[in-house]
CSV table of C-alpha atoms in Angstrom, one decimal:
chain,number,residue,atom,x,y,z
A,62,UNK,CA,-40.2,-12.7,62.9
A,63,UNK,CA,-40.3,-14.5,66.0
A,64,UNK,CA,-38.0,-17.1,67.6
A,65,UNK,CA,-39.4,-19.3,70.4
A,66,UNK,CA,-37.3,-20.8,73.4
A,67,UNK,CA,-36.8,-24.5,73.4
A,68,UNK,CA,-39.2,-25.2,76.5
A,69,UNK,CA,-39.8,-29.0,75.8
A,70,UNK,CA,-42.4,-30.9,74.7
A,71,UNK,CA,-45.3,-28.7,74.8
A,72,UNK,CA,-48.8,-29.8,72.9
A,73,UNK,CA,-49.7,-27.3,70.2
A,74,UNK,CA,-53.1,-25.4,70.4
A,75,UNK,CA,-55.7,-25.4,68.0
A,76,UNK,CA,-54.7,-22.9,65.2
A,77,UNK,CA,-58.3,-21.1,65.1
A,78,UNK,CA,-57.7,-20.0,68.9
A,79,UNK,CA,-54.5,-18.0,67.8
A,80,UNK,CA,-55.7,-14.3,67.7
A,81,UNK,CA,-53.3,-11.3,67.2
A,82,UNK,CA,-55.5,-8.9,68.5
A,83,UNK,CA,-55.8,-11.0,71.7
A,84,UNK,CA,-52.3,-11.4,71.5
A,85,UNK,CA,-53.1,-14.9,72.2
A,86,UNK,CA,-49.6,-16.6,70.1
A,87,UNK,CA,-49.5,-20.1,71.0
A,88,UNK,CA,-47.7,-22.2,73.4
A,89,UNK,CA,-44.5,-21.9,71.2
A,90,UNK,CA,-44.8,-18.3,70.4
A,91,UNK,CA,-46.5,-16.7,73.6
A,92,UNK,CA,-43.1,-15.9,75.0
A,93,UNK,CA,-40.9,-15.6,72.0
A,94,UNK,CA,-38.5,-12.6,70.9
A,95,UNK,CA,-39.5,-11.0,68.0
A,96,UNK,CA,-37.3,-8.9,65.6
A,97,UNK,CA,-38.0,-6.0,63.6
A,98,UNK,CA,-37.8,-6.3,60.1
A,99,UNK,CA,-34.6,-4.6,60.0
A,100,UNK,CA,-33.2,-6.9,62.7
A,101,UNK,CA,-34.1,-9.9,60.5
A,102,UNK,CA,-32.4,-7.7,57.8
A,103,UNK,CA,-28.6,-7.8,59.7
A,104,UNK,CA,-29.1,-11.3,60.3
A,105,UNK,CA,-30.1,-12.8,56.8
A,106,UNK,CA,-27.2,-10.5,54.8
A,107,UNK,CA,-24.9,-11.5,57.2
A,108,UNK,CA,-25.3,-15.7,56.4
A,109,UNK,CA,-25.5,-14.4,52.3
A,110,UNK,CA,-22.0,-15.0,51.5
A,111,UNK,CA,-21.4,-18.5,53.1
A,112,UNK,CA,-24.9,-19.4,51.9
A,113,UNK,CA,-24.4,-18.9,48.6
A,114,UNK,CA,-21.1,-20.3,48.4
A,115,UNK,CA,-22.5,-23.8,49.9
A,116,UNK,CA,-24.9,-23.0,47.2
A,117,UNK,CA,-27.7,-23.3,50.0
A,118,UNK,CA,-29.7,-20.5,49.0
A,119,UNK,CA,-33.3,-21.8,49.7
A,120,UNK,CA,-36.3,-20.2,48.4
A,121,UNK,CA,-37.9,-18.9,52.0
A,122,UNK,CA,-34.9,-17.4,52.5
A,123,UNK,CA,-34.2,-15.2,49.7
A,124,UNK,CA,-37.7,-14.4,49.3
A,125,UNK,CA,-37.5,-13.2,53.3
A,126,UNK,CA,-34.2,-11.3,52.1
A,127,UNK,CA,-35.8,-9.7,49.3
A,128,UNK,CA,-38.5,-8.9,51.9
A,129,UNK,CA,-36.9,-7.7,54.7
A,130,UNK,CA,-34.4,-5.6,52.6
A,131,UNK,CA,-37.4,-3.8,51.0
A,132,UNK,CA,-39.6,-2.5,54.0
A,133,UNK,CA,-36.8,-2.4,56.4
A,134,UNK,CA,-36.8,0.9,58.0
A,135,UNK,CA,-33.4,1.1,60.2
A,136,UNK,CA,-30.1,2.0,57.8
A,137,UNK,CA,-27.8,0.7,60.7
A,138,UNK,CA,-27.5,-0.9,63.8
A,139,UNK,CA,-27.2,1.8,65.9
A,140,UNK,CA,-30.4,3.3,65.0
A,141,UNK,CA,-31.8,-0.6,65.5
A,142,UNK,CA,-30.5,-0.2,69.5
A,143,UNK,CA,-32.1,3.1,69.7
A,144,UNK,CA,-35.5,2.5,68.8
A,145,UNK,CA,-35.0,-0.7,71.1
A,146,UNK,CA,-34.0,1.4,73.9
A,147,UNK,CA,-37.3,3.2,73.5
A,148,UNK,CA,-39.9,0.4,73.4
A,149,UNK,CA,-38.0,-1.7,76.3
A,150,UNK,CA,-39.2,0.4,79.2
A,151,UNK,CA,-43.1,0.1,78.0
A,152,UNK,CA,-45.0,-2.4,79.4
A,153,UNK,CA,-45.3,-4.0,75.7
A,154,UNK,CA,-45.2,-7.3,74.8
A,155,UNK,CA,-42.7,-8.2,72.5
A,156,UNK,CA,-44.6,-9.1,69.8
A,157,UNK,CA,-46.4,-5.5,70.4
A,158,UNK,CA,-42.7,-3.7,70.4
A,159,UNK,CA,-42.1,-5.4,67.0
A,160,UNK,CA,-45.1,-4.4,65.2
A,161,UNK,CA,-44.6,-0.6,66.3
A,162,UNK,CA,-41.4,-0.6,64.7
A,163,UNK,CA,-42.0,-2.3,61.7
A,164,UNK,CA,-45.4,-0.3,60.8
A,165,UNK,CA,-44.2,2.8,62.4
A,166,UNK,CA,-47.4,4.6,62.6
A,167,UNK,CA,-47.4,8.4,62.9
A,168,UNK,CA,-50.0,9.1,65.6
A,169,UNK,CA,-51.4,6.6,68.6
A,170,UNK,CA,-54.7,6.1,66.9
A,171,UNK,CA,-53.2,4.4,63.9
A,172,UNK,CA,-51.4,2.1,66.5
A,173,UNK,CA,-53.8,1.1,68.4
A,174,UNK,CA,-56.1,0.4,65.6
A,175,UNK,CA,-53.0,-1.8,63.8
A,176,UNK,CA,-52.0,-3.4,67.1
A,177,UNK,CA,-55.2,-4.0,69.0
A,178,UNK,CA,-53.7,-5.8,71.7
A,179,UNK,CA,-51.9,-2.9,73.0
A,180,UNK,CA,-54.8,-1.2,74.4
A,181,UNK,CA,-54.8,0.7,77.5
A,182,UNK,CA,-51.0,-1.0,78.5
A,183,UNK,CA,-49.8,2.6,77.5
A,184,UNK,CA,-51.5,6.3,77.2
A,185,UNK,CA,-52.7,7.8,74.3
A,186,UNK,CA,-49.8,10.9,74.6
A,187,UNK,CA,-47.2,8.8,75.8
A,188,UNK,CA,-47.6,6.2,72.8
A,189,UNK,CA,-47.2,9.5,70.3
A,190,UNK,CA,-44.4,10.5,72.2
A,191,UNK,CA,-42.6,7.1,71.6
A,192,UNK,CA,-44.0,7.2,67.8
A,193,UNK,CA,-42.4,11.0,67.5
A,194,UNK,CA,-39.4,9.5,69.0
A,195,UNK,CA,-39.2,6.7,66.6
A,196,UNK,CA,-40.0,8.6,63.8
A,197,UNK,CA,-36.9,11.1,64.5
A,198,UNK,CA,-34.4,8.5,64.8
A,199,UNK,CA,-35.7,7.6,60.9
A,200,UNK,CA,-35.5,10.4,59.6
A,201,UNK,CA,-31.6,11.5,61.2
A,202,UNK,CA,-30.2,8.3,61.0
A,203,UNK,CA,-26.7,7.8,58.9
G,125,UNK,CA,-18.7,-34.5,62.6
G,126,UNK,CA,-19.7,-31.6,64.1
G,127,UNK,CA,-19.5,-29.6,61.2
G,128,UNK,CA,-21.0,-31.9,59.5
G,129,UNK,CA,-24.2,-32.0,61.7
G,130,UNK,CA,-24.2,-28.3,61.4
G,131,UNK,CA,-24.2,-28.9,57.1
G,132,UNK,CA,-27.4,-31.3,57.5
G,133,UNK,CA,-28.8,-29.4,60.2
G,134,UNK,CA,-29.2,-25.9,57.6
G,135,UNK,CA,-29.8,-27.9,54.5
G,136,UNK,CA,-32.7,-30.2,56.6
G,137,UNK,CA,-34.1,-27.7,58.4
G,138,UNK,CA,-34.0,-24.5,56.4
G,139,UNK,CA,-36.6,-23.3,54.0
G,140,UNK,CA,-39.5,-25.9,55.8
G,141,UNK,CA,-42.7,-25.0,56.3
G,142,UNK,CA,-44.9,-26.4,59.4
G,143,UNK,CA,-48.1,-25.6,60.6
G,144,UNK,CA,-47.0,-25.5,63.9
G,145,UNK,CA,-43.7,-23.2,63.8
G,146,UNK,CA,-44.4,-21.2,60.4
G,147,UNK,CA,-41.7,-20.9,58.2
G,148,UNK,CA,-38.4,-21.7,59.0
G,149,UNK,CA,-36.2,-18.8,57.1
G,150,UNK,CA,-33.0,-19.3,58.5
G,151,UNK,CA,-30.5,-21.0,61.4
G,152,UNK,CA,-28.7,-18.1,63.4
G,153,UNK,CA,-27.3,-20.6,66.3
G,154,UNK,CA,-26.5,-24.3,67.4
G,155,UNK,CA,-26.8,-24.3,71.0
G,156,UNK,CA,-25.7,-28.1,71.4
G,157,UNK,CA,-25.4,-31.3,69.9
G,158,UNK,CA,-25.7,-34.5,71.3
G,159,UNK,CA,-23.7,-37.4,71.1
G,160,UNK,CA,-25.0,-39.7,68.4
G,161,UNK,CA,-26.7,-42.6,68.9
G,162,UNK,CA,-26.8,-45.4,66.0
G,163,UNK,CA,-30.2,-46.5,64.8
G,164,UNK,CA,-30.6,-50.2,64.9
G,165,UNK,CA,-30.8,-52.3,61.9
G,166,UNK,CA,-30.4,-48.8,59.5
G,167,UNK,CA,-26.7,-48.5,60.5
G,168,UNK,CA,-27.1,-44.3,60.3
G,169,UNK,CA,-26.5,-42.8,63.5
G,170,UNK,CA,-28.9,-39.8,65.2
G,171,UNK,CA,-28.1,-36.5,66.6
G,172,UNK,CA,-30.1,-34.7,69.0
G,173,UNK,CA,-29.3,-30.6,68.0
G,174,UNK,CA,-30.5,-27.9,69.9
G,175,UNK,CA,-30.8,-24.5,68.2
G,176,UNK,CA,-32.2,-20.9,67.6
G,177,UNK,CA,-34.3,-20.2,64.0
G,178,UNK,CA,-35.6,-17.0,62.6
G,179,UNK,CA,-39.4,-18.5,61.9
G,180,UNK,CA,-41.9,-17.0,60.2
G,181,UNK,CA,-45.4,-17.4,61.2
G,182,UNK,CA,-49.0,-15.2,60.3
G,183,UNK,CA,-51.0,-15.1,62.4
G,184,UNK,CA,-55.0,-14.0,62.5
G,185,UNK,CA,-55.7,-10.3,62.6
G,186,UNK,CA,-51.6,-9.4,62.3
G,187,UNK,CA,-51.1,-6.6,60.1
G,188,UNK,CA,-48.2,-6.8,57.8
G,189,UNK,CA,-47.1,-5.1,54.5
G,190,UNK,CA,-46.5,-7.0,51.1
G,191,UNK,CA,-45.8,-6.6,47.7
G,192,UNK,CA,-49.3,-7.3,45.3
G,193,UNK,CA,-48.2,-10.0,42.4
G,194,UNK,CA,-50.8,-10.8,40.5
G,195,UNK,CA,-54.6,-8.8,39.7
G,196,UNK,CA,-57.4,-10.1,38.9
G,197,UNK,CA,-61.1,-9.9,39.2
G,198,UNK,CA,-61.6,-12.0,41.9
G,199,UNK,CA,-58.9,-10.0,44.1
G,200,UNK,CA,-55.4,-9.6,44.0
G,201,UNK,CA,-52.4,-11.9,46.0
G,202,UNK,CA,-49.7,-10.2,47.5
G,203,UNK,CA,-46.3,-11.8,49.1
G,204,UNK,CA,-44.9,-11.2,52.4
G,205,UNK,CA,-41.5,-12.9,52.0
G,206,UNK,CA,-42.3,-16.8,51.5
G,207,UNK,CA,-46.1,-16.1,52.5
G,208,UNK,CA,-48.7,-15.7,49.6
G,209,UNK,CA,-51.9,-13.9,50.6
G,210,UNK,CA,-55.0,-13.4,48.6
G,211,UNK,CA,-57.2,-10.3,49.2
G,212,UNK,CA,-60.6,-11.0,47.9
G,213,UNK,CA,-62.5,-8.3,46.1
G,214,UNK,CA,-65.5,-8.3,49.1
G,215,UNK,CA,-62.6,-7.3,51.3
G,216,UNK,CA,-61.3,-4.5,49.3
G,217,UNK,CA,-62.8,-0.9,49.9
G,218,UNK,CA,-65.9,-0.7,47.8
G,219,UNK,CA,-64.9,2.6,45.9
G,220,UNK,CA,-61.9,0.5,43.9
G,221,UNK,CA,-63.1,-1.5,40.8
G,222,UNK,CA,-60.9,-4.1,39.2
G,223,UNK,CA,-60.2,-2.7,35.3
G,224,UNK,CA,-59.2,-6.0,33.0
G,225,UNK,CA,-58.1,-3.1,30.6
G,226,UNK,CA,-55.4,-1.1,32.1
G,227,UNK,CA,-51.8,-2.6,31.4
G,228,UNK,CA,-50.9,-4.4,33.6
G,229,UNK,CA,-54.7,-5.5,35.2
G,230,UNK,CA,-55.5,-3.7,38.3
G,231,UNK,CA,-57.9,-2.5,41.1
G,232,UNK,CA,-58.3,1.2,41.2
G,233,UNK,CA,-60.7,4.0,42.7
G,234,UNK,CA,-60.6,7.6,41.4
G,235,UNK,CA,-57.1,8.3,43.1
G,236,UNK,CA,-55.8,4.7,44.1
G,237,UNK,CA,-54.5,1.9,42.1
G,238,UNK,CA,-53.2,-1.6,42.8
G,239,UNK,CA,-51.7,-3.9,40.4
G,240,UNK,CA,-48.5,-5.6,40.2
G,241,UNK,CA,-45.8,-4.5,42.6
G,242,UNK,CA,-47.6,-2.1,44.9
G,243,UNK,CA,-46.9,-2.2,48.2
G,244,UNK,CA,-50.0,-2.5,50.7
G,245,UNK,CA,-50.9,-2.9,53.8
G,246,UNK,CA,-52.6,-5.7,54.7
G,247,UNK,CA,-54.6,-7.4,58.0
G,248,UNK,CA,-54.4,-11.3,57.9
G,249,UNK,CA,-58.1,-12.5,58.5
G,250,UNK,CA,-57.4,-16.1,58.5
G,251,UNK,CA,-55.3,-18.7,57.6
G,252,UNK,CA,-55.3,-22.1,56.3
G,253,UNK,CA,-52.2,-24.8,57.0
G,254,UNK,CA,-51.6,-28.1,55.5
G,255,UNK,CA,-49.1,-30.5,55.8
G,256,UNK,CA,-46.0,-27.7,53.9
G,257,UNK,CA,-47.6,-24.9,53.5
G,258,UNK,CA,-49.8,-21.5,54.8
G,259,UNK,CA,-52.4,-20.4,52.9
G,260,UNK,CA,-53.0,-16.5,54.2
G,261,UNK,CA,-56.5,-14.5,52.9
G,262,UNK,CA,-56.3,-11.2,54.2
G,263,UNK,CA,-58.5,-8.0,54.3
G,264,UNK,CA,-57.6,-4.2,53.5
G,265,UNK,CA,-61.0,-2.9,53.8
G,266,UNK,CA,-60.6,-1.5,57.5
G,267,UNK,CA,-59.1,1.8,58.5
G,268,UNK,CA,-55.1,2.5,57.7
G,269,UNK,CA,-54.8,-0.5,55.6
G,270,UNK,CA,-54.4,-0.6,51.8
G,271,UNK,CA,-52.3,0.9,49.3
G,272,UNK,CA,-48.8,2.2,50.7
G,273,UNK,CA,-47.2,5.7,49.3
């Protein structure tokens, strides 16, 4: 989930030039946050209440709700600022830092073969360290 | 009238579909609002609002997981929140055959199966936007994709 910075008019670019594994996102998109699934997860059950009692519950959103609360893989915020403490000091993209915690791949292989764009921005070891890492703070969280 | 603006502002904006910002799932912050300006000869007035979304957008060789809803021989679709994506049969692994018989219909190989509600991993190979909508086809014939335990 991604949301872009208001930058002003920009022109959009052709939609068949946009390429994931290039990591080429668009004007709008190229330098927007992205949150993990779980993040998107805090955010959405925290409007429920007051949507529902406007009676403003759109389609898109509980379908993302429904979503995001069924592959979301962070219990609590805590655990949410851990694993962002561990992707911030790579040289990842955000878009990059997303997708490693959202798929949370066991070993660097499956990683870089999932998120081609990461490439040689971090080493083979020290990408399974971070996906060890990761994988810890899932399994002991509360 | 602020909290007005901010009523329209979520029941306008939220749950829109564009080709150029995706999906537009939810507003998490006003940043500002303008003063209004009345539009001539309509008697409504305008605000200019400035604000932060959660959007949705898929985008070409993203891999993402989804929940399969429907089976059948041409291929199965699968939803990732608000996004529908259809998995042809050329682009599932060769070794899974789609069985019209088996309750409900699903693609299966000796130890896999797929049908409604399994979760899979999917690549998006392409996707098609119109003037409300994304139209997702994606692929799970490449290595670490497919059926999720």
């Amino acid at each position: 989930m991604r949301m872009p910075k208001n930058r002003g008019p920009v022109r959009p670019q052709a939609e068949e030039t946009l390429d994931a594994a290039r990591l080429e996102l668009g004007n709008d998109f190229q330098e927007a946050e992205c949150l993990l699934i779980s993040e998107v997860r805090v955010l959405l059950e925290a409007q429920y209440d007051a949507k529902k009692e406007d009676k403003n519950l759109k389609e898109v959103y509980t379908k993302t709700l429904e979503y995001v609360q069924k592959f979301s893989r962070y219990t609590n915020r805590d655990t949410i600022k851990e694993v962002r403490a561990l992707l911030k000091p790579t040289e990842l993209e955000a878009f990059e830092c997303a997708q490693l915690g959202n798929l949370c791949c066991s070993e660097w292989e499956e990683a870089k073969s999932l998120v081609p764009s990461i490439g040689s921005k971090i080493s083979d070891d020290d990408l399974d360290s971070l996906l060890k890492q990761m994988d810890s703070l899932k399994k002991y969280q509360g | 009238m602020r909290e007005f603006v901010t009523k329209r502002l979520y029941q306008d904006v939220e749950g829109t579909c564009t080709g150029r910002y995706g999906y537009i799932v939810a507003v998490v912050a006003i940043m500002d609002i303008k003063m209004g300006k009345i539009i001539p000869g309509l008697g409504s007035a305008e605000f200019e609002v400035q604000y932060s979304a959660i959007l949705f957008k898929p985008f070409r060789n993203e891999v993402m997981d989804a929940v399969v809803n429907t089976v059948n021989k041409i291929g199965f679709f699968a939803s990732a929140g608000p996004l529908n994506i259809f998995v042809s049969h050329s682009l599932i692994p060769a070794d899974m055959e789609f069985d019209p018989h088996t309750n409900p219909p699903s693609f299966h190989s000796e130890d896999i199966k797929i049908e409604k509600g399994t979760l899979v991993r999917v690549k998006i190979s392409g996707t098609r936007i119109d003037a409300t909508e994304i139209y997702a086809i994606g692929t799970i014939k490449e290595d670490y994709l497919g059926v999720i335990e």
